[in-house]
JSON list of C-alpha atoms in Angstrom, two decimals:
[
{"chain": "B", "resi": 17, "resn": "MET", "atom": "CA", "xyz": [-80.04, -17.52, 115.17]},
{"chain": "B", "resi": 18, "resn": "MET", "atom": "CA", "xyz": [-80.34, -16.33, 118.74]},
{"chain": "B", "resi": 19, "resn": "GLY", "atom": "CA", "xyz": [-81.29, -12.85, 117.59]},
{"chain": "B", "resi": 20, "resn": "SER", "atom": "CA", "xyz": [-84.14, -14.18, 115.46]},
{"chain": "B", "resi": 21, "resn": "LEU", "atom": "CA", "xyz": [-85.18, -16.56, 118.25]},
{"chain": "B", "resi": 22, "resn": "PHE", "atom": "CA", "xyz": [-85.56, -13.79, 120.80]},
{"chain": "B", "resi": 23, "resn": "SER", "atom": "CA", "xyz": [-87.15, -11.47, 118.25]},
{"chain": "B", "resi": 24, "resn": "VAL", "atom": "CA", "xyz": [-90.57, -12.87, 119.24]},
{"chain": "B", "resi": 25, "resn": "PHE", "atom": "CA", "xyz": [-90.24, -10.77, 122.40]},
{"chain": "B", "resi": 26, "resn": "ASP", "atom": "CA", "xyz": [-89.23, -7.55, 120.63]},
{"chain": "B", "resi": 27, "resn": "PRO", "atom": "CA", "xyz": [-91.47, -4.52, 121.23]},
{"chain": "B", "resi": 28, "resn": "VAL", "atom": "CA", "xyz": [-93.92, -3.66, 118.50]},
{"chain": "B", "resi": 29, "resn": "GLY", "atom": "CA", "xyz": [-95.01, -0.05, 118.18]},
{"chain": "B", "resi": 30, "resn": "TRP", "atom": "CA", "xyz": [-97.02, 2.26, 116.02]},
{"chain": "B", "resi": 31, "resn": "GLY", "atom": "CA", "xyz": [-96.28, 5.93, 115.60]},
{"chain": "B", "resi": 32, "resn": "GLY", "atom": "CA", "xyz": [-93.51, 5.77, 118.21]},
{"chain": "B", "resi": 33, "resn": "PHE", "atom": "CA", "xyz": [-95.85, 4.37, 120.87]},
{"chain": "B", "resi": 34, "resn": "SER", "atom": "CA", "xyz": [-95.51, 0.80, 122.15]},
{"chain": "B", "resi": 35, "resn": "LEU", "atom": "CA", "xyz": [-98.78, -1.11, 121.88]},
{"chain": "B", "resi": 36, "resn": "ASN", "atom": "CA", "xyz": [-97.54, -4.31, 123.49]},
{"chain": "B", "resi": 37, "resn": "TRP", "atom": "CA", "xyz": [-98.91, -3.73, 126.94]},
{"chain": "B", "resi": 38, "resn": "PHE", "atom": "CA", "xyz": [-102.46, -3.32, 125.68]},
{"chain": "B", "resi": 39, "resn": "SER", "atom": "CA", "xyz": [-102.52, -7.11, 125.48]},
{"chain": "B", "resi": 40, "resn": "VAL", "atom": "CA", "xyz": [-102.79, -7.40, 129.27]},
{"chain": "B", "resi": 41, "resn": "ILE", "atom": "CA", "xyz": [-106.27, -5.82, 129.21]},
{"chain": "B", "resi": 42, "resn": "LEU", "atom": "CA", "xyz": [-107.62, -7.74, 126.23]},
{"chain": "B", "resi": 43, "resn": "GLY", "atom": "CA", "xyz": [-108.97, -10.59, 128.35]},
{"chain": "B", "resi": 44, "resn": "GLY", "atom": "CA", "xyz": [-112.19, -8.80, 129.23]},
{"chain": "B", "resi": 45, "resn": "LEU", "atom": "CA", "xyz": [-112.99, -8.26, 125.56]},
{"chain": "B", "resi": 46, "resn": "PHE", "atom": "CA", "xyz": [-113.28, -11.99, 124.94]},
{"chain": "B", "resi": 47, "resn": "LEU", "atom": "CA", "xyz": [-116.17, -12.34, 127.40]},
{"chain": "B", "resi": 48, "resn": "PRO", "atom": "CA", "xyz": [-119.59, -11.34, 126.04]},
{"chain": "B", "resi": 49, "resn": "LEU", "atom": "CA", "xyz": [-121.89, -9.22, 128.15]},
{"chain": "B", "resi": 50, "resn": "LEU", "atom": "CA", "xyz": [-124.28, -12.14, 128.64]},
{"chain": "B", "resi": 51, "resn": "PHE", "atom": "CA", "xyz": [-121.51, -14.02, 130.46]},
{"chain": "B", "resi": 52, "resn": "TRP", "atom": "CA", "xyz": [-122.19, -11.90, 133.55]},
{"chain": "B", "resi": 53, "resn": "VAL", "atom": "CA", "xyz": [-125.98, -12.38, 133.33]},
{"chain": "B", "resi": 54, "resn": "SER", "atom": "CA", "xyz": [-126.88, -15.88, 132.15]},
{"chain": "B", "resi": 55, "resn": "PRO", "atom": "CA", "xyz": [-125.32, -19.11, 133.48]},
{"chain": "B", "resi": 56, "resn": "SER", "atom": "CA", "xyz": [-123.02, -21.07, 131.22]},
{"chain": "B", "resi": 57, "resn": "ARG", "atom": "CA", "xyz": [-120.53, -23.91, 131.35]},
{"chain": "B", "resi": 58, "resn": "VAL", "atom": "CA", "xyz": [-117.67, -21.45, 131.49]},
{"chain": "B", "resi": 59, "resn": "GLY", "atom": "CA", "xyz": [-119.38, -19.68, 134.37]},
{"chain": "B", "resi": 60, "resn": "PHE", "atom": "CA", "xyz": [-119.84, -22.93, 136.31]},
{"chain": "B", "resi": 61, "resn": "LEU", "atom": "CA", "xyz": [-116.17, -23.79, 135.72]},
{"chain": "B", "resi": 62, "resn": "LEU", "atom": "CA", "xyz": [-115.05, -20.39, 136.96]},
{"chain": "B", "resi": 63, "resn": "ASN", "atom": "CA", "xyz": [-117.31, -20.66, 140.01]},
{"chain": "B", "resi": 64, "resn": "TYR", "atom": "CA", "xyz": [-115.76, -24.02, 140.87]},
{"chain": "B", "resi": 65, "resn": "LEU", "atom": "CA", "xyz": [-112.28, -22.55, 140.43]},
{"chain": "B", "resi": 66, "resn": "PHE", "atom": "CA", "xyz": [-113.10, -19.53, 142.58]},
{"chain": "B", "resi": 67, "resn": "LYS", "atom": "CA", "xyz": [-114.51, -21.74, 145.35]},
{"chain": "B", "resi": 68, "resn": "PHE", "atom": "CA", "xyz": [-111.35, -23.84, 145.30]},
{"chain": "B", "resi": 69, "resn": "LEU", "atom": "CA", "xyz": [-109.13, -20.75, 145.49]},
{"chain": "B", "resi": 70, "resn": "THR", "atom": "CA", "xyz": [-111.25, -19.24, 148.23]},
{"chain": "B", "resi": 71, "resn": "LEU", "atom": "CA", "xyz": [-110.86, -22.37, 150.34]},
{"chain": "B", "resi": 72, "resn": "GLU", "atom": "CA", "xyz": [-107.11, -22.52, 149.76]},
{"chain": "B", "resi": 73, "resn": "PHE", "atom": "CA", "xyz": [-106.53, -18.85, 150.51]},
{"chain": "B", "resi": 74, "resn": "SER", "atom": "CA", "xyz": [-108.76, -18.92, 153.59]},
{"chain": "B", "resi": 75, "resn": "VAL", "atom": "CA", "xyz": [-106.69, -21.73, 155.10]},
{"chain": "B", "resi": 76, "resn": "LEU", "atom": "CA", "xyz": [-103.44, -19.86, 154.52]},
{"chain": "B", "resi": 77, "resn": "LEU", "atom": "CA", "xyz": [-104.68, -16.47, 155.69]},
{"chain": "B", "resi": 78, "resn": "GLY", "atom": "CA", "xyz": [-106.29, -17.87, 158.85]},
{"chain": "B", "resi": 79, "resn": "LEU", "atom": "CA", "xyz": [-109.02, -16.25, 160.87]},
{"chain": "B", "resi": 80, "resn": "GLN", "atom": "CA", "xyz": [-107.65, -12.75, 160.32]},
{"chain": "B", "resi": 81, "resn": "GLY", "atom": "CA", "xyz": [-107.84, -13.01, 156.54]},
{"chain": "B", "resi": 82, "resn": "SER", "atom": "CA", "xyz": [-110.70, -10.88, 155.27]},
{"chain": "B", "resi": 83, "resn": "GLY", "atom": "CA", "xyz": [-112.86, -11.37, 152.20]},
{"chain": "B", "resi": 84, "resn": "VAL", "atom": "CA", "xyz": [-111.24, -8.35, 150.58]},
{"chain": "B", "resi": 85, "resn": "LEU", "atom": "CA", "xyz": [-107.83, -10.04, 150.68]},
{"chain": "B", "resi": 86, "resn": "ILE", "atom": "CA", "xyz": [-109.22, -13.25, 149.23]},
{"chain": "B", "resi": 87, "resn": "ILE", "atom": "CA", "xyz": [-110.97, -11.41, 146.40]},
{"chain": "B", "resi": 88, "resn": "SER", "atom": "CA", "xyz": [-107.81, -9.42, 145.70]},
{"chain": "B", "resi": 89, "resn": "PHE", "atom": "CA", "xyz": [-105.65, -12.53, 145.34]},
{"chain": "B", "resi": 90, "resn": "ILE", "atom": "CA", "xyz": [-108.26, -14.31, 143.23]},
{"chain": "B", "resi": 91, "resn": "SER", "atom": "CA", "xyz": [-108.29, -11.25, 140.96]},
{"chain": "B", "resi": 92, "resn": "LEU", "atom": "CA", "xyz": [-104.49, -11.43, 140.81]},
{"chain": "B", "resi": 93, "resn": "PHE", "atom": "CA", "xyz": [-104.70, -15.10, 139.81]},
{"chain": "B", "resi": 94, "resn": "VAL", "atom": "CA", "xyz": [-107.24, -14.39, 137.07]},
{"chain": "B", "resi": 95, "resn": "PHE", "atom": "CA", "xyz": [-105.22, -11.44, 135.75]},
{"chain": "B", "resi": 96, "resn": "ILE", "atom": "CA", "xyz": [-101.98, -13.44, 135.48]},
{"chain": "B", "resi": 97, "resn": "LEU", "atom": "CA", "xyz": [-103.79, -16.44, 134.03]},
{"chain": "B", "resi": 98, "resn": "GLY", "atom": "CA", "xyz": [-105.43, -14.29, 131.38]},
{"chain": "B", "resi": 99, "resn": "SER", "atom": "CA", "xyz": [-102.09, -12.80, 130.39]},
{"chain": "B", "resi": 100, "resn": "ASN", "atom": "CA", "xyz": [-100.49, -16.24, 130.23]},
{"chain": "B", "resi": 101, "resn": "LEU", "atom": "CA", "xyz": [-103.26, -17.70, 128.08]},
{"chain": "B", "resi": 102, "resn": "LEU", "atom": "CA", "xyz": [-103.37, -14.72, 125.73]},
{"chain": "B", "resi": 103, "resn": "GLY", "atom": "CA", "xyz": [-99.64, -15.06, 125.19]},
{"chain": "B", "resi": 104, "resn": "LEU", "atom": "CA", "xyz": [-100.22, -18.50, 123.67]},
{"chain": "B", "resi": 105, "resn": "LEU", "atom": "CA", "xyz": [-102.27, -17.03, 120.84]},
{"chain": "B", "resi": 106, "resn": "PRO", "atom": "CA", "xyz": [-100.36, -16.07, 117.67]},
{"chain": "B", "resi": 107, "resn": "PHE", "atom": "CA", "xyz": [-99.08, -12.50, 117.34]},
{"chain": "B", "resi": 108, "resn": "ILE", "atom": "CA", "xyz": [-100.12, -11.48, 120.88]},
{"chain": "B", "resi": 109, "resn": "PHE", "atom": "CA", "xyz": [-97.52, -10.01, 123.21]},
{"chain": "B", "resi": 110, "resn": "THR", "atom": "CA", "xyz": [-96.90, -12.04, 126.38]},
{"chain": "B", "resi": 111, "resn": "GLY", "atom": "CA", "xyz": [-96.61, -9.55, 129.20]},
{"chain": "B", "resi": 112, "resn": "SER", "atom": "CA", "xyz": [-96.00, -12.17, 131.89]},
{"chain": "B", "resi": 113, "resn": "SER", "atom": "CA", "xyz": [-92.73, -13.20, 130.22]},
{"chain": "B", "resi": 114, "resn": "HIS", "atom": "CA", "xyz": [-91.13, -9.83, 131.04]},
{"chain": "B", "resi": 115, "resn": "LEU", "atom": "CA", "xyz": [-89.69, -8.77, 134.38]},
{"chain": "B", "resi": 116, "resn": "VAL", "atom": "CA", "xyz": [-91.25, -5.32, 134.02]},
{"chain": "B", "resi": 117, "resn": "PHE", "atom": "CA", "xyz": [-94.68, -6.96, 134.24]},
{"chain": "B", "resi": 118, "resn": "THR", "atom": "CA", "xyz": [-93.94, -9.57, 136.92]},
{"chain": "B", "resi": 119, "resn": "LEU", "atom": "CA", "xyz": [-91.84, -7.29, 139.12]},
{"chain": "B", "resi": 120, "resn": "GLY", "atom": "CA", "xyz": [-94.57, -4.66, 138.87]},
{"chain": "B", "resi": 121, "resn": "LEU", "atom": "CA", "xyz": [-96.93, -7.20, 140.46]},
{"chain": "B", "resi": 122, "resn": "ALA", "atom": "CA", "xyz": [-94.57, -8.71, 143.03]},
{"chain": "B", "resi": 123, "resn": "LEU", "atom": "CA", "xyz": [-92.91, -5.55, 144.34]},
{"chain": "B", "resi": 124, "resn": "PRO", "atom": "CA", "xyz": [-96.09, -3.73, 145.49]},
{"chain": "B", "resi": 125, "resn": "ILE", "atom": "CA", "xyz": [-97.27, -6.88, 147.27]},
{"chain": "B", "resi": 126, "resn": "TRP", "atom": "CA", "xyz": [-93.94, -7.28, 149.05]},
{"chain": "B", "resi": 127, "resn": "VAL", "atom": "CA", "xyz": [-93.73, -3.60, 150.04]},
{"chain": "B", "resi": 128, "resn": "SER", "atom": "CA", "xyz": [-97.31, -3.70, 151.35]},
{"chain": "B", "resi": 129, "resn": "VAL", "atom": "CA", "xyz": [-96.65, -6.82, 153.41]},
{"chain": "B", "resi": 130, "resn": "ILE", "atom": "CA", "xyz": [-93.43, -5.42, 154.91]},
{"chain": "B", "resi": 131, "resn": "SER", "atom": "CA", "xyz": [-95.01, -2.04, 155.66]},
{"chain": "B", "resi": 132, "resn": "TYR", "atom": "CA", "xyz": [-98.12, -3.56, 157.25]},
{"chain": "B", "resi": 133, "resn": "GLY", "atom": "CA", "xyz": [-96.06, -6.00, 159.28]},
{"chain": "B", "resi": 134, "resn": "CYS", "atom": "CA", "xyz": [-93.71, -3.33, 160.60]},
{"chain": "B", "resi": 135, "resn": "PHE", "atom": "CA", "xyz": [-96.57, -1.08, 161.70]},
{"chain": "B", "resi": 136, "resn": "TYR", "atom": "CA", "xyz": [-99.07, -3.62, 163.09]},
{"chain": "B", "resi": 137, "resn": "HIS", "atom": "CA", "xyz": [-97.37, -7.01, 163.54]},
{"chain": "B", "resi": 138, "resn": "ILE", "atom": "CA", "xyz": [-93.79, -6.18, 164.37]},
{"chain": "B", "resi": 139, "resn": "ASN", "atom": "CA", "xyz": [-93.51, -9.14, 166.78]},
{"chain": "B", "resi": 140, "resn": "ASN", "atom": "CA", "xyz": [-94.48, -11.59, 164.05]},
{"chain": "B", "resi": 141, "resn": "MET", "atom": "CA", "xyz": [-91.97, -10.02, 161.68]},
{"chain": "B", "resi": 142, "resn": "PHE", "atom": "CA", "xyz": [-89.12, -10.52, 164.13]},
{"chain": "B", "resi": 143, "resn": "SER", "atom": "CA", "xyz": [-90.26, -13.97, 165.25]},
{"chain": "B", "resi": 144, "resn": "HIS", "atom": "CA", "xyz": [-90.01, -15.30, 161.68]},
{"chain": "B", "resi": 145, "resn": "LEU", "atom": "CA", "xyz": [-86.35, -14.30, 161.54]},
{"chain": "B", "resi": 146, "resn": "VAL", "atom": "CA", "xyz": [-85.50, -17.10, 163.99]},
{"chain": "B", "resi": 147, "resn": "PRO", "atom": "CA", "xyz": [-87.21, -20.43, 163.21]},
{"chain": "B", "resi": 148, "resn": "GLN", "atom": "CA", "xyz": [-88.48, -22.42, 166.16]},
{"chain": "B", "resi": 149, "resn": "GLY", "atom": "CA", "xyz": [-85.93, -24.84, 167.57]},
{"chain": "B", "resi": 150, "resn": "THR", "atom": "CA", "xyz": [-82.86, -22.98, 166.28]},
{"chain": "B", "resi": 151, "resn": "PRO", "atom": "CA", "xyz": [-79.79, -23.49, 168.55]},
{"chain": "B", "resi": 152, "resn": "TRP", "atom": "CA", "xyz": [-78.51, -20.34, 170.26]},
{"chain": "B", "resi": 153, "resn": "TYR", "atom": "CA", "xyz": [-75.19, -20.40, 168.43]},
{"chain": "B", "resi": 154, "resn": "LEU", "atom": "CA", "xyz": [-76.98, -20.28, 165.04]},
{"chain": "B", "resi": 155, "resn": "VAL", "atom": "CA", "xyz": [-79.38, -17.45, 165.87]},
{"chain": "B", "resi": 156, "resn": "SER", "atom": "CA", "xyz": [-77.32, -14.65, 164.34]},
{"chain": "B", "resi": 157, "resn": "PHE", "atom": "CA", "xyz": [-76.60, -16.77, 161.27]},
{"chain": "B", "resi": 158, "resn": "MET", "atom": "CA", "xyz": [-80.29, -17.62, 160.77]},
{"chain": "B", "resi": 159, "resn": "VAL", "atom": "CA", "xyz": [-81.28, -13.97, 161.16]},
{"chain": "B", "resi": 160, "resn": "CYS", "atom": "CA", "xyz": [-78.98, -13.01, 158.28]},
{"chain": "B", "resi": 161, "resn": "ILE", "atom": "CA", "xyz": [-80.31, -15.83, 156.11]},
{"chain": "B", "resi": 162, "resn": "GLU", "atom": "CA", "xyz": [-83.94, -14.95, 156.80]},
{"chain": "B", "resi": 163, "resn": "LEU", "atom": "CA", "xyz": [-83.32, -11.26, 156.14]},
{"chain": "B", "resi": 164, "resn": "ILE", "atom": "CA", "xyz": [-81.74, -12.07, 152.78]},
{"chain": "B", "resi": 165, "resn": "SER", "atom": "CA", "xyz": [-84.58, -14.43, 151.88]},
{"chain": "B", "resi": 166, "resn": "ASN", "atom": "CA", "xyz": [-87.15, -11.74, 152.72]},
{"chain": "B", "resi": 167, "resn": "VAL", "atom": "CA", "xyz": [-85.34, -9.10, 150.66]},
{"chain": "B", "resi": 168, "resn": "ILE", "atom": "CA", "xyz": [-85.07, -11.26, 147.54]},
{"chain": "B", "resi": 169, "resn": "ARG", "atom": "CA", "xyz": [-88.68, -12.45, 147.67]},
{"chain": "B", "resi": 170, "resn": "PRO", "atom": "CA", "xyz": [-90.05, -10.03, 145.03]},
{"chain": "B", "resi": 171, "resn": "GLY", "atom": "CA", "xyz": [-87.15, -10.87, 142.72]},
{"chain": "B", "resi": 172, "resn": "THR", "atom": "CA", "xyz": [-87.58, -14.63, 142.99]},
{"chain": "B", "resi": 173, "resn": "LEU", "atom": "CA", "xyz": [-91.37, -14.35, 142.72]},
{"chain": "B", "resi": 174, "resn": "SER", "atom": "CA", "xyz": [-91.21, -12.31, 139.53]},
{"chain": "B", "resi": 175, "resn": "LEU", "atom": "CA", "xyz": [-88.27, -14.18, 138.01]},
{"chain": "B", "resi": 176, "resn": "ARG", "atom": "CA", "xyz": [-89.97, -17.56, 138.46]},
{"chain": "B", "resi": 177, "resn": "LEU", "atom": "CA", "xyz": [-93.02, -16.48, 136.47]},
{"chain": "B", "resi": 178, "resn": "ALA", "atom": "CA", "xyz": [-91.07, -14.68, 133.75]},
{"chain": "B", "resi": 179, "resn": "ALA", "atom": "CA", "xyz": [-88.53, -17.48, 133.29]},
{"chain": "B", "resi": 180, "resn": "ASN", "atom": "CA", "xyz": [-91.14, -20.22, 132.99]},
{"chain": "B", "resi": 181, "resn": "MET", "atom": "CA", "xyz": [-93.23, -18.31, 130.47]},
{"chain": "B", "resi": 182, "resn": "THR", "atom": "CA", "xyz": [-90.17, -17.27, 128.44]},
{"chain": "B", "resi": 183, "resn": "ALA", "atom": "CA", "xyz": [-88.76, -20.81, 128.31]},
{"chain": "B", "resi": 184, "resn": "GLY", "atom": "CA", "xyz": [-91.97, -22.26, 126.95]},
{"chain": "B", "resi": 185, "resn": "HIS", "atom": "CA", "xyz": [-92.38, -19.59, 124.28]},
{"chain": "B", "resi": 186, "resn": "LEU", "atom": "CA", "xyz": [-88.77, -19.95, 123.18]},
{"chain": "B", "resi": 187, "resn": "LEU", "atom": "CA", "xyz": [-89.19, -23.70, 122.83]},
{"chain": "B", "resi": 188, "resn": "ILE", "atom": "CA", "xyz": [-92.35, -23.25, 120.76]},
{"chain": "B", "resi": 189, "resn": "ALA", "atom": "CA", "xyz": [-90.59, -20.71, 118.53]},
{"chain": "B", "resi": 190, "resn": "LEU", "atom": "CA", "xyz": [-87.57, -23.00, 118.18]},
{"chain": "B", "resi": 191, "resn": "MET", "atom": "CA", "xyz": [-89.65, -26.01, 117.16]},
{"chain": "B", "resi": 192, "resn": "GLY", "atom": "CA", "xyz": [-91.84, -23.93, 114.87]},
{"chain": "B", "resi": 193, "resn": "GLY", "atom": "CA", "xyz": [-88.85, -22.76, 112.86]},
{"chain": "B", "resi": 194, "resn": "GLN", "atom": "CA", "xyz": [-87.67, -26.27, 112.01]},
{"chain": "B", "resi": 195, "resn": "GLY", "atom": "CA", "xyz": [-90.47, -27.29, 109.65]},
{"chain": "B", "resi": 196, "resn": "TYR", "atom": "CA", "xyz": [-89.08, -25.75, 106.46]},
{"chain": "B", "resi": 197, "resn": "GLY", "atom": "CA", "xyz": [-87.78, -28.36, 104.02]},
{"chain": "B", "resi": 198, "resn": "LEU", "atom": "CA", "xyz": [-88.76, -31.39, 106.12]},
{"chain": "B", "resi": 199, "resn": "GLY", "atom": "CA", "xyz": [-90.51, -34.43, 104.76]},
{"chain": "B", "resi": 200, "resn": "LEU", "atom": "CA", "xyz": [-94.16, -35.15, 105.41]},
{"chain": "B", "resi": 201, "resn": "PHE", "atom": "CA", "xyz": [-93.39, -37.99, 107.84]},
{"chain": "B", "resi": 202, "resn": "ILE", "atom": "CA", "xyz": [-91.01, -35.95, 109.98]},
{"chain": "B", "resi": 203, "resn": "LEU", "atom": "CA", "xyz": [-93.23, -32.89, 109.74]},
{"chain": "B", "resi": 204, "resn": "SER", "atom": "CA", "xyz": [-96.17, -34.86, 111.16]},
{"chain": "B", "resi": 205, "resn": "PHE", "atom": "CA", "xyz": [-94.04, -35.77, 114.21]},
{"chain": "B", "resi": 206, "resn": "LEU", "atom": "CA", "xyz": [-93.04, -32.12, 114.56]},
{"chain": "B", "resi": 207, "resn": "LEU", "atom": "CA", "xyz": [-96.68, -31.00, 114.52]},
{"chain": "B", "resi": 208, "resn": "PHE", "atom": "CA", "xyz": [-97.56, -33.66, 117.07]},
{"chain": "B", "resi": 209, "resn": "GLY", "atom": "CA", "xyz": [-94.74, -32.43, 119.30]},
{"chain": "B", "resi": 210, "resn": "GLN", "atom": "CA", "xyz": [-95.96, -28.87, 118.91]},
{"chain": "B", "resi": 211, "resn": "MET", "atom": "CA", "xyz": [-99.45, -29.90, 120.02]},
{"chain": "B", "resi": 212, "resn": "LEU", "atom": "CA", "xyz": [-98.06, -31.66, 123.09]},
{"chain": "B", "resi": 213, "resn": "LEU", "atom": "CA", "xyz": [-95.91, -28.65, 123.88]},
{"chain": "B", "resi": 214, "resn": "LEU", "atom": "CA", "xyz": [-98.93, -26.37, 123.58]},
{"chain": "B", "resi": 215, "resn": "LEU", "atom": "CA", "xyz": [-100.85, -28.54, 126.04]},
{"chain": "B", "resi": 216, "resn": "LEU", "atom": "CA", "xyz": [-97.86, -28.37, 128.38]},
{"chain": "B", "resi": 217, "resn": "GLU", "atom": "CA", "xyz": [-97.81, -24.58, 128.09]},
{"chain": "B", "resi": 218, "resn": "LEU", "atom": "CA", "xyz": [-101.51, -24.46, 128.95]},
{"chain": "B", "resi": 219, "resn": "ALA", "atom": "CA", "xyz": [-100.76, -26.39, 132.13]},
{"chain": "B", "resi": 220, "resn": "VAL", "atom": "CA", "xyz": [-97.78, -24.11, 132.88]},
{"chain": "B", "resi": 221, "resn": "ALA", "atom": "CA", "xyz": [-100.01, -21.04, 132.45]},
{"chain": "B", "resi": 222, "resn": "PHE", "atom": "CA", "xyz": [-102.39, -22.33, 135.14]},
{"chain": "B", "resi": 223, "resn": "ILE", "atom": "CA", "xyz": [-99.65, -23.61, 137.44]},
{"chain": "B", "resi": 224, "resn": "GLN", "atom": "CA", "xyz": [-97.57, -20.44, 137.36]},
{"chain": "B", "resi": 225, "resn": "SER", "atom": "CA", "xyz": [-100.62, -18.27, 138.04]},
{"chain": "B", "resi": 226, "resn": "TYR", "atom": "CA", "xyz": [-101.49, -20.47, 140.99]},
{"chain": "B", "resi": 227, "resn": "VAL", "atom": "CA", "xyz": [-97.92, -20.48, 142.32]},
{"chain": "B", "resi": 228, "resn": "PHE", "atom": "CA", "xyz": [-97.58, -16.68, 142.07]},
{"chain": "B", "resi": 229, "resn": "SER", "atom": "CA", "xyz": [-100.85, -16.01, 143.87]},
{"chain": "B", "resi": 230, "resn": "MET", "atom": "CA", "xyz": [-100.30, -18.78, 146.44]},
{"chain": "B", "resi": 231, "resn": "LEU", "atom": "CA", "xyz": [-96.82, -17.53, 147.39]},
{"chain": "B", "resi": 232, "resn": "SER", "atom": "CA", "xyz": [-98.21, -14.00, 147.69]},
{"chain": "B", "resi": 233, "resn": "VAL", "atom": "CA", "xyz": [-100.88, -15.30, 150.07]},
{"chain": "B", "resi": 234, "resn": "LEU", "atom": "CA", "xyz": [-98.21, -17.16, 152.07]},
{"chain": "B", "resi": 235, "resn": "TYR", "atom": "CA", "xyz": [-96.22, -13.96, 152.51]},
{"chain": "B", "resi": 236, "resn": "VAL", "atom": "CA", "xyz": [-99.31, -12.17, 153.80]},
{"chain": "B", "resi": 237, "resn": "GLY", "atom": "CA", "xyz": [-100.24, -15.12, 156.01]},
{"chain": "B", "resi": 238, "resn": "GLU", "atom": "CA", "xyz": [-96.84, -15.05, 157.72]},
{"chain": "B", "resi": 239, "resn": "VAL", "atom": "CA", "xyz": [-97.58, -11.54, 158.95]},
{"chain": "B", "resi": 240, "resn": "LEU", "atom": "CA", "xyz": [-101.18, -12.22, 159.98]},
{"chain": "B", "resi": 241, "resn": "GLU", "atom": "CA", "xyz": [-100.65, -15.50, 161.82]}
]
């Protein structure tokens, strides 16, 4: 049972070459060329979303946050959101449910933040190791805790996204495999539950994309402040 349940995440290949990861670039194919030229309801919705994200990221990054950083994190949000939403479609590989995908996004961000902070904002890096108001006898203990929390940041950032996306897909697969042999009355309740679960997964796709990008901005903002 568990083998068949997790088989929805098995790699699918053709000619010895894995084609799963092509799904992460399929999002651009769903947008027609006129989307970038003529205004539409989808365009207005995206503009509102981008303005909201720009305001949120600007507050966290402070005065030193440049437009390039804001655009980069908005692009990260859109990329993760597109992968999450594509994974809800039937027979499409969900890249964001795998640690290879999420760690590949979190680790470069963390390494860049640490490297930039050590070269240009070394005082800020050390000041965050001891929170303000810490008693003198807890300084060494807090330094160890903060160092550990900084080291495990890419792991927790990637694991949070992968675990949430995997849990939802497993629950959908588990409920979808229970309809065989059921009566019409019970089957109708099962379909209704599947629809509610799909709506929940749509919300999780947006929330996890926002959380991943927002935490990444917070890590950068700690160095720039």
